[in-house]
mmCIF file of C-alpha atoms in Angstrom:
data_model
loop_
_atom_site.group_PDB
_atom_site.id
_atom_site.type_symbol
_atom_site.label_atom_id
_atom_site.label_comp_id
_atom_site.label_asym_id
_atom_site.label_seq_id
_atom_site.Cartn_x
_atom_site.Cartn_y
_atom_site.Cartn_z
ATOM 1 C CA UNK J 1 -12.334 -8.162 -12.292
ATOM 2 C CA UNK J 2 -11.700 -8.480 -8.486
ATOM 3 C CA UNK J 3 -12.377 -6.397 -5.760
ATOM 4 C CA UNK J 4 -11.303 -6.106 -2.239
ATOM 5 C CA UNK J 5 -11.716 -3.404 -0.187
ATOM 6 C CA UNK J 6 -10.710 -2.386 3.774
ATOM 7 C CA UNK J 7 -9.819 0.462 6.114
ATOM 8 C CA UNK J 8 -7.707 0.991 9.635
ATOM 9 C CA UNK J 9 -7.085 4.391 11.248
ATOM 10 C CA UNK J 10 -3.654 5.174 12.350
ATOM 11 C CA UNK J 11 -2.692 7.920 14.928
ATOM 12 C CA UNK J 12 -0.960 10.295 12.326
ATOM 13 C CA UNK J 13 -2.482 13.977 11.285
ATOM 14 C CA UNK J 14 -3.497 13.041 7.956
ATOM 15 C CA UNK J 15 -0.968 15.072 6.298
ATOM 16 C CA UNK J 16 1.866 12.559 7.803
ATOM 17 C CA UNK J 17 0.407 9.851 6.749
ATOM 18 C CA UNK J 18 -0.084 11.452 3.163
ATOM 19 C CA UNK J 19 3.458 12.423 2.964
ATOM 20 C CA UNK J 20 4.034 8.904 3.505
ATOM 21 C CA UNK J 21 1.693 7.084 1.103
ATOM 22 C CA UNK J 22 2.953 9.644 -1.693
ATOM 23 C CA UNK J 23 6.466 8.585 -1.005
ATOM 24 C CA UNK J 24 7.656 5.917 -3.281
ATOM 25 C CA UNK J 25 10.795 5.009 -1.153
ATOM 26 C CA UNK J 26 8.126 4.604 1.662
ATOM 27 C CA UNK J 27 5.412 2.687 -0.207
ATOM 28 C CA UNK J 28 7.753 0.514 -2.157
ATOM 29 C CA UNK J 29 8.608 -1.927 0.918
ATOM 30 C CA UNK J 30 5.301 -2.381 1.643
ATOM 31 C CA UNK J 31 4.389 -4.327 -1.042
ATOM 32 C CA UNK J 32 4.769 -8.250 -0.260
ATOM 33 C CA UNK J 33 7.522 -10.446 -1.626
ATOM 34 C CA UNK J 34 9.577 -7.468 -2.528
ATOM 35 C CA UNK J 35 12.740 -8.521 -4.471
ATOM 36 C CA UNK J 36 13.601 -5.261 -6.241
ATOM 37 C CA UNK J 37 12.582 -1.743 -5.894
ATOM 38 C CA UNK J 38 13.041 1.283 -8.759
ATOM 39 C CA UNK J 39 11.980 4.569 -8.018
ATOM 40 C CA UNK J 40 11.823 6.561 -11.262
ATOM 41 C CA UNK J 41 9.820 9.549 -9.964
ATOM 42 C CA UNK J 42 7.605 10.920 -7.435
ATOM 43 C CA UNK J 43 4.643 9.273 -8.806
ATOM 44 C CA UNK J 44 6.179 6.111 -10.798
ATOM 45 C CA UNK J 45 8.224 3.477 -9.230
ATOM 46 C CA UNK J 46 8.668 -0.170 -10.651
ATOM 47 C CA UNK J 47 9.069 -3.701 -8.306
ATOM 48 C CA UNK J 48 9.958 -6.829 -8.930
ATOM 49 C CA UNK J 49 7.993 -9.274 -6.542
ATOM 50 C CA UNK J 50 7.963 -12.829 -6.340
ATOM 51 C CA UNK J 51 4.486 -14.988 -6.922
ATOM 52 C CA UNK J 52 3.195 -18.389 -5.640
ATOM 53 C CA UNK J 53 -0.330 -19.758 -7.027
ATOM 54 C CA UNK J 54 -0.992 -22.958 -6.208
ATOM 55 C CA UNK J 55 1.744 -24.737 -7.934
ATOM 56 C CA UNK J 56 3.015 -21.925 -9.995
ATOM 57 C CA UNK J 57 5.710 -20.180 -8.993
ATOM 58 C CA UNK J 58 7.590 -16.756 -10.569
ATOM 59 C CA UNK J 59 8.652 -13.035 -10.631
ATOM 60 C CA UNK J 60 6.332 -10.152 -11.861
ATOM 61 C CA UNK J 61 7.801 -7.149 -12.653
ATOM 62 C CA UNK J 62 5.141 -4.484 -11.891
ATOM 63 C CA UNK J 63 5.173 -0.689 -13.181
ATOM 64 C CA UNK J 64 3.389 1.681 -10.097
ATOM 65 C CA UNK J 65 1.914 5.418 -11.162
ATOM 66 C CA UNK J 66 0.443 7.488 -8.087
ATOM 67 C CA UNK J 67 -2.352 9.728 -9.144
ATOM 68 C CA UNK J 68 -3.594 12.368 -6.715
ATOM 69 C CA UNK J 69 -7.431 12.980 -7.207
ATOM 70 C CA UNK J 70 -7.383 15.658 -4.385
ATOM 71 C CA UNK J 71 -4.396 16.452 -2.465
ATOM 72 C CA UNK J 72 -4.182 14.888 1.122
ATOM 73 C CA UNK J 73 -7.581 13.538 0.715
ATOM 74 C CA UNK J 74 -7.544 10.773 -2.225
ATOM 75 C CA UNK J 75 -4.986 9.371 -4.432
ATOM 76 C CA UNK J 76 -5.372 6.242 -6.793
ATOM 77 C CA UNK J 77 -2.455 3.558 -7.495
ATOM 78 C CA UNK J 78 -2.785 2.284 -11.079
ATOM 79 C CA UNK J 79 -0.275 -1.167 -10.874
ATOM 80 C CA UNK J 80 0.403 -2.984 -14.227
ATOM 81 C CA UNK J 81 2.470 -5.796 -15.307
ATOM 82 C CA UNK J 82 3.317 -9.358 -15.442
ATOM 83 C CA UNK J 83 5.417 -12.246 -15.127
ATOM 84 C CA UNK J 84 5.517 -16.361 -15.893
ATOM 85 C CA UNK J 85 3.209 -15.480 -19.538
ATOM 86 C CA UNK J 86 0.270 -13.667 -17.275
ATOM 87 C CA UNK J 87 -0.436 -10.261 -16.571
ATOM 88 C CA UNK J 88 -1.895 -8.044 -14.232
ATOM 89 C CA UNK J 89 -3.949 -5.033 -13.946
ATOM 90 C CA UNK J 90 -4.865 -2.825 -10.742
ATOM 91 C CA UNK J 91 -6.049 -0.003 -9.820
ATOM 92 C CA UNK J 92 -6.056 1.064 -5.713
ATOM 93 C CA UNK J 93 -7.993 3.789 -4.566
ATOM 94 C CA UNK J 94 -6.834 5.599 -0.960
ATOM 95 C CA UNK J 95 -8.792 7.430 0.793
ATOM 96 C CA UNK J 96 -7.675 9.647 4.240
ATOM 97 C CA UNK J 97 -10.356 11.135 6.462
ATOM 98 C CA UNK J 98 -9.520 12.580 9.906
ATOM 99 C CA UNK J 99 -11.055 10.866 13.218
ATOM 100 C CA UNK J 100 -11.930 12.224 16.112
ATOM 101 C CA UNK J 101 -9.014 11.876 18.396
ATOM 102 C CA UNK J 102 -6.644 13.716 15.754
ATOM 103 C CA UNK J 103 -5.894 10.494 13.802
ATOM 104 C CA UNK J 104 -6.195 9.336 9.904
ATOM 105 C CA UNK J 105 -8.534 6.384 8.719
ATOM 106 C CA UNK J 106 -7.603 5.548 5.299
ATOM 107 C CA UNK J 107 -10.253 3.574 3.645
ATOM 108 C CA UNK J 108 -8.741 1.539 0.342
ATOM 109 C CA UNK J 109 -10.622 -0.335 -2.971
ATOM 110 C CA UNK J 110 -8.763 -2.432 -4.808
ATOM 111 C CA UNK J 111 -10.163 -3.123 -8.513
ATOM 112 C CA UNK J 112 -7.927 -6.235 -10.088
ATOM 113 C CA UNK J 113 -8.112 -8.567 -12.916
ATOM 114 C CA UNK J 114 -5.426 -11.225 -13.994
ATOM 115 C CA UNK J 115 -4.931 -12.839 -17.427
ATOM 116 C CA UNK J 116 -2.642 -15.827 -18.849
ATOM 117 C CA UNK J 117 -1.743 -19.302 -17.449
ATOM 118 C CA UNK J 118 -2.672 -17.779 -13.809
ATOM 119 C CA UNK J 119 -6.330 -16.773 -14.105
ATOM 120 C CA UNK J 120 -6.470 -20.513 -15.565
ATOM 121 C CA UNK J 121 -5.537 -21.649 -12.211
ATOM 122 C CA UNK J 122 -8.870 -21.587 -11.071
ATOM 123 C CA UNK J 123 -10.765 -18.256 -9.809
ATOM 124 C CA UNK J 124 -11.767 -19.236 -6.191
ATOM 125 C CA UNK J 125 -7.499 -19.841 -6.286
ATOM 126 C CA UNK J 126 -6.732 -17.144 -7.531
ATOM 127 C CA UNK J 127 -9.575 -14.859 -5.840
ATOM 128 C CA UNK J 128 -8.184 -16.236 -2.385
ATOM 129 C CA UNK J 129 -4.084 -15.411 -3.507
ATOM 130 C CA UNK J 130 -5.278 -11.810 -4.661
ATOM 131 C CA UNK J 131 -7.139 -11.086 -2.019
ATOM 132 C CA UNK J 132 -3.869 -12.084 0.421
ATOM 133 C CA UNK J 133 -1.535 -10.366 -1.325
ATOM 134 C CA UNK J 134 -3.607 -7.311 -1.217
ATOM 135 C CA UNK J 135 -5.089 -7.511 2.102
ATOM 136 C CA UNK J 136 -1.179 -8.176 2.996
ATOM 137 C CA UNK J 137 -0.248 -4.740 1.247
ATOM 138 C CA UNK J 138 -2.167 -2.706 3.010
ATOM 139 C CA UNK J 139 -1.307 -4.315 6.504
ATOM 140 C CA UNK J 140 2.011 -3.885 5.836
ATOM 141 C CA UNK J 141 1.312 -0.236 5.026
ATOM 142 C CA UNK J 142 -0.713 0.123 8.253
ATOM 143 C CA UNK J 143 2.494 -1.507 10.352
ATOM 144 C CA UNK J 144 4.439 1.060 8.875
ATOM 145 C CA UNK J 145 2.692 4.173 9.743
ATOM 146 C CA UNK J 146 1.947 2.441 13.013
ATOM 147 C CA UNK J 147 6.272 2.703 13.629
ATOM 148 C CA UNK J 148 6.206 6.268 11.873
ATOM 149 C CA UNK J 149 3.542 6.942 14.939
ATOM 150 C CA UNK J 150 5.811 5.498 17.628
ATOM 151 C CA UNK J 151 8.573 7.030 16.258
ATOM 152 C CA UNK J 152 6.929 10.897 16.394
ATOM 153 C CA UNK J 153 5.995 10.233 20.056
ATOM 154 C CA UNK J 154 9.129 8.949 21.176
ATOM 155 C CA UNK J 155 10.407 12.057 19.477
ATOM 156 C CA UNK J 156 7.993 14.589 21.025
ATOM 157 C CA UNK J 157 8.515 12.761 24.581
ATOM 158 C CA UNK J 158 12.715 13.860 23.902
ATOM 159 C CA UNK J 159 11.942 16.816 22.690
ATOM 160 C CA UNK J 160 9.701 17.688 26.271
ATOM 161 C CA UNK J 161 10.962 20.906 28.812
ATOM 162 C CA UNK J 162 13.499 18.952 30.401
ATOM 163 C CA UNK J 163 11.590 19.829 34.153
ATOM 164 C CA UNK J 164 8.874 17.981 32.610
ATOM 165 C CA UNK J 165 10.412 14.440 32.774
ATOM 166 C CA UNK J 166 10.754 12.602 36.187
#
């Protein structure tokens, strides 16, 4: 079992940026080397995401369930699946805390272990290709709240008294 952990704060009330990592449709493209996404419900979605370890090469299709441990504070991500004879198992923890200047720091664990042909790759390989794909996810996620951001200021700057603007 691996685990890799980080944070970034985003300038979102927390409850934006919860609506938008409970969102499925939202989350989905977030995850690296998307090639298909299935939302079945609010809390279950399945992907389809392309792999490269070392000289392996392949598609794991990957079953998502969204847990909330305590609404617009913590939620976990259980991730299972597999591809190319090897399997995966994760489990993400999210965690949202306000800052000071009216922003969100979500702090994130990631708990994973790999099985199959894969893990035989070698673990410092493997380590280093988990760790990117994850540390990848969650960038991704923080570019996209960073445009949700943009996009609510932008929107609050046309939505000013119109004797406000010069």
């Amino acid at each position: 079992m691996r685990t890799y952990q980080g944070d970034f704060v985003i300038d979102l009330p927390r409850s934006s940026v919860w609506a938008f990592i409970t969102d499925p449709e939202r989350v989905g493209p977030c995850i690296p080397d998307l090639l298909k996404l299935d939302v079945e419900s609010e809390t279950r979605f399945h992907a389809v995401v392309r792999v490269g370890v070392g000289p392996v090469r392949g598609k794991f299709k990957l079953s998502t369930e969204l847990t909330v441990t305590e609404p617009e504070v913590s939620a976990e991500l259980s991730i299972r699946g597999g591809g190319m004879g090897s399997g995966v198992d994760m489990k993400a923890k999210l965690t949202l805390s306000d800052t000071e200047n009216g922003g969100t720091k979500l702090d994130w664990r990631c708990d994973a272990a790999i099985s199959g042909p894969v893990a035989s790759l070698g673990g410092r390989l493997i380590d280093n290709e988990a760790k990117k794909i994850t540390e990848k996810m969650f960038n991704n996620l923080s570019k996209a709240l960073s445009s949700v951001s943009e996009q609510v200021a932008a929107t609050s700057e046309e939505t000013a008294e119109p004797g406000l603007k010069e």
